[in-house]
mmCIF file of C-alpha atoms in Angstrom:
data_model
loop_
_atom_site.group_PDB
_atom_site.id
_atom_site.type_symbol
_atom_site.label_atom_id
_atom_site.label_comp_id
_atom_site.label_asym_id
_atom_site.label_seq_id
_atom_site.Cartn_x
_atom_site.Cartn_y
_atom_site.Cartn_z
ATOM 1 C CA VAL A 1 215.133 120.107 86.551
ATOM 2 C CA GLU A 2 212.644 119.289 89.330
ATOM 3 C CA HIS A 3 209.581 120.399 87.356
ATOM 4 C CA ASP A 4 210.823 118.626 84.211
ATOM 5 C CA LEU A 5 211.111 115.391 86.191
ATOM 6 C CA SER A 6 207.615 115.886 87.632
ATOM 7 C CA VAL A 7 206.156 116.251 84.150
ATOM 8 C CA LEU A 8 208.208 113.277 82.941
ATOM 9 C CA ASP A 9 206.862 111.176 85.820
ATOM 10 C CA TYR A 10 203.298 112.231 85.029
ATOM 11 C CA LEU A 11 203.436 111.677 81.275
ATOM 12 C CA SER A 12 205.690 108.628 80.869
ATOM 13 C CA ASP A 13 205.421 104.912 81.447
ATOM 14 C CA PHE A 14 209.043 104.077 80.645
ATOM 15 C CA ILE A 15 212.317 106.009 80.384
ATOM 16 C CA CYS A 16 215.438 105.417 78.322
ATOM 17 C CA VAL A 17 218.495 107.223 79.695
ATOM 18 C CA LEU A 18 220.746 108.777 77.056
ATOM 19 C CA TYR A 19 224.388 109.533 77.764
ATOM 20 C CA GLY A 20 227.595 110.073 75.832
ATOM 21 C CA THR A 21 230.055 112.690 74.663
ATOM 22 C CA PRO A 22 228.870 115.447 72.304
ATOM 23 C CA GLY A 23 230.221 114.906 68.796
ATOM 24 C CA ALA A 24 231.774 111.543 69.732
ATOM 25 C CA TYR A 25 229.187 108.940 70.754
ATOM 26 C CA GLY A 26 225.783 108.445 72.337
ATOM 27 C CA VAL A 27 224.211 105.505 74.128
ATOM 28 C CA VAL A 28 220.542 104.776 74.794
ATOM 29 C CA THR A 29 219.750 102.361 77.625
ATOM 30 C CA MET A 30 216.998 99.795 77.595
ATOM 31 C CA PRO A 31 213.715 101.192 78.962
ATOM 32 C CA PHE A 32 213.328 101.483 82.750
ATOM 33 C CA GLY A 33 210.230 102.174 84.809
ATOM 34 C CA VAL A 34 209.766 105.928 85.290
ATOM 35 C CA ARG A 35 210.911 106.173 88.906
ATOM 36 C CA GLU A 36 213.871 103.838 88.360
ATOM 37 C CA GLY A 37 214.864 105.759 85.212
ATOM 38 C CA ILE A 38 214.671 109.125 87.008
ATOM 39 C CA ASN A 39 216.815 107.776 89.856
ATOM 40 C CA ILE A 40 219.374 106.387 87.384
ATOM 41 C CA PHE A 41 219.536 109.799 85.707
ATOM 42 C CA LEU A 42 219.955 111.577 89.058
ATOM 43 C CA ASP A 43 222.587 109.096 90.311
ATOM 44 C CA GLY A 44 224.547 109.166 87.045
ATOM 45 C CA PHE A 45 224.924 105.395 87.252
ATOM 46 C CA VAL A 46 223.282 102.610 85.217
ATOM 47 C CA PRO A 47 223.317 99.517 87.488
ATOM 48 C CA THR A 48 222.289 97.074 84.746
ATOM 49 C CA GLU A 49 225.392 98.069 82.771
ATOM 50 C CA ASN A 50 227.586 98.816 85.797
ATOM 51 C CA LEU A 51 228.384 102.145 84.167
ATOM 52 C CA ARG A 52 228.864 105.597 85.664
ATOM 53 C CA PHE A 53 228.141 108.296 83.055
ATOM 54 C CA ARG A 54 228.405 111.296 85.410
ATOM 55 C CA GLU A 55 230.786 111.776 88.339
ATOM 56 C CA GLN A 56 228.482 113.937 90.461
ATOM 57 C CA VAL A 57 225.072 112.887 91.768
ATOM 58 C CA LEU A 58 222.255 115.377 91.192
ATOM 59 C CA THR A 59 220.448 116.241 94.442
ATOM 60 C CA PHE A 60 217.722 118.671 95.451
ATOM 61 C CA LYS A 61 217.365 120.806 98.548
ATOM 62 C CA VAL A 62 214.937 119.125 100.908
ATOM 63 C CA SER A 63 213.190 121.088 103.627
ATOM 64 C CA GLU A 64 214.067 120.010 107.163
ATOM 65 C CA THR A 65 210.442 120.187 108.204
ATOM 66 C CA ALA A 66 207.390 120.549 106.029
ATOM 67 C CA GLU A 67 205.760 122.872 108.587
ATOM 68 C CA LYS A 68 208.624 125.390 108.474
ATOM 69 C CA GLU A 69 208.613 125.319 104.672
ATOM 70 C CA GLU A 70 204.839 125.817 104.590
ATOM 71 C CA GLU A 71 205.094 128.763 107.024
ATOM 72 C CA HIS A 72 207.846 130.268 104.866
ATOM 73 C CA ILE A 73 205.733 129.955 101.712
ATOM 74 C CA LYS A 74 202.651 131.418 103.413
ATOM 75 C CA ARG A 75 204.671 134.317 104.831
ATOM 76 C CA ASP A 76 206.209 135.101 101.434
ATOM 77 C CA ALA A 77 203.065 134.445 99.361
ATOM 78 C CA ARG A 78 202.699 137.299 96.939
ATOM 79 C CA TYR A 79 199.642 136.281 94.951
ATOM 80 C CA GLN A 80 196.344 134.942 96.244
ATOM 81 C CA TYR A 81 193.203 134.033 94.360
ATOM 82 C CA PRO A 82 189.723 133.364 95.787
ATOM 83 C CA ASP A 83 187.238 130.535 95.330
ATOM 84 C CA MET A 84 185.784 130.907 91.832
ATOM 85 C CA ILE A 85 183.211 129.197 89.643
ATOM 86 C CA LYS A 86 182.839 129.514 85.872
ATOM 87 C CA ASP A 87 179.788 128.057 84.122
ATOM 88 C CA TYR A 88 179.790 127.347 80.384
ATOM 89 C CA GLY A 89 176.461 125.561 79.975
ATOM 90 C CA PRO A 90 177.135 121.896 80.794
ATOM 91 C CA PHE A 91 180.788 122.638 81.763
ATOM 92 C CA LYS A 92 181.444 123.993 85.248
ATOM 93 C CA LEU A 93 184.918 124.872 86.551
ATOM 94 C CA GLU A 94 185.241 125.109 90.337
ATOM 95 C CA VAL A 95 188.475 126.700 91.627
ATOM 96 C CA MET A 96 189.398 126.514 95.307
ATOM 97 C CA LYS A 97 191.258 129.516 96.707
ATOM 98 C CA GLY A 98 195.016 129.323 96.714
ATOM 99 C CA ASP A 99 198.241 131.262 96.621
ATOM 100 C CA PHE A 100 201.676 131.179 95.044
ATOM 101 C CA THR A 101 204.905 133.150 95.034
ATOM 102 C CA ASP A 102 207.219 134.430 92.332
ATOM 103 C CA SER A 103 209.723 131.713 93.208
ATOM 104 C CA GLU A 104 207.306 128.815 92.654
ATOM 105 C CA ILE A 105 206.746 126.941 89.425
ATOM 106 C CA VAL A 106 203.213 125.612 89.228
ATOM 107 C CA VAL A 107 202.392 122.982 86.611
ATOM 108 C CA MET A 108 198.831 122.337 85.509
ATOM 109 C CA LEU A 109 198.366 119.070 83.679
ATOM 110 C CA GLY A 110 195.105 117.630 82.515
ATOM 111 C CA GLU A 111 193.113 116.408 79.581
ATOM 112 C CA ASN A 112 191.734 118.817 77.003
ATOM 113 C CA GLY A 113 188.594 120.572 78.180
ATOM 114 C CA THR A 114 189.259 120.322 81.935
ATOM 115 C CA GLY A 115 189.606 124.084 82.530
ATOM 116 C CA LYS A 116 193.355 124.856 82.468
ATOM 117 C CA THR A 117 193.047 127.753 80.011
ATOM 118 C CA THR A 118 189.836 129.032 81.601
ATOM 119 C CA PHE A 119 191.562 129.156 85.012
ATOM 120 C CA ILE A 120 194.536 131.114 83.629
ATOM 121 C CA LYS A 121 192.203 133.487 81.765
ATOM 122 C CA MET A 122 190.281 134.126 84.998
ATOM 123 C CA LEU A 123 193.548 134.896 86.813
ATOM 124 C CA ALA A 124 194.533 137.271 83.975
ATOM 125 C CA GLY A 125 191.156 139.049 84.081
ATOM 126 C CA ILE A 126 190.386 138.067 80.472
ATOM 127 C CA THR A 127 187.448 135.868 81.519
ATOM 128 C CA LYS A 128 185.220 136.848 84.440
ATOM 129 C CA PRO A 129 184.146 134.105 86.885
ATOM 130 C CA THR A 130 180.434 133.380 87.030
ATOM 131 C CA THR A 131 180.637 133.619 90.823
ATOM 132 C CA THR A 132 183.293 134.700 93.299
ATOM 133 C CA CYS A 133 183.121 136.215 96.756
ATOM 134 C CA GLU A 134 186.265 138.328 96.501
ATOM 135 C CA GLU A 135 188.079 140.697 94.174
ATOM 136 C CA LEU A 136 190.523 139.006 91.810
ATOM 137 C CA PRO A 137 194.179 140.086 91.963
ATOM 138 C CA ARG A 138 195.647 141.929 88.962
ATOM 139 C CA LEU A 139 198.073 139.474 87.354
ATOM 140 C CA ASN A 140 200.094 139.814 84.171
ATOM 141 C CA VAL A 141 199.737 136.500 82.376
ATOM 142 C CA SER A 142 201.121 135.664 78.954
ATOM 143 C CA THR A 143 198.334 134.126 76.929
ATOM 144 C CA SER A 144 200.199 133.491 73.686
ATOM 145 C CA LEU A 145 199.531 129.999 72.458
ATOM 146 C CA ARG A 146 202.440 127.718 71.675
ATOM 147 C CA ARG A 147 201.787 124.631 69.652
ATOM 148 C CA SER A 148 204.025 121.600 69.540
ATOM 149 C CA ALA A 149 205.016 120.560 66.066
ATOM 150 C CA PRO A 150 206.886 117.451 65.004
ATOM 151 C CA SER A 151 210.487 118.157 64.037
ATOM 152 C CA SER A 152 210.422 115.546 61.286
ATOM 153 C CA ARG A 153 207.838 113.674 59.293
ATOM 154 C CA VAL A 154 207.358 109.956 59.713
ATOM 155 C CA LEU A 155 206.192 108.136 56.609
#
């Protein structure tokens, strides 16, 4: 849920909260600002309608201290990648070294042509960086393309 909400926050300007009972009824609220809409969804309560649509509040585990969490992530980091550069004529992708673990979900969002696929292909060993100072790790990366398609036609 956390990563879905992050993407929702990044991509949306307004949110309508939908609630109801499957097979019985459904209600769509008026649009809310993204952060307000996310909080309404998490709280299970629509203040403008004075309506509770879920008894339990959704919460996330929050680290007691950011330093301890960062130490834990660094200690358990399983994959590391070095600084890399890939030149494609006028396009140049510069990647700063980083790391991640199996338990992390990393989302890359950006406009077309900003290097998301090139970065993944470099991590997978499919595309070689133009320059790097270190050996790249051997990662298994799924590179199958998935395209979004509309579920219905609008005339």
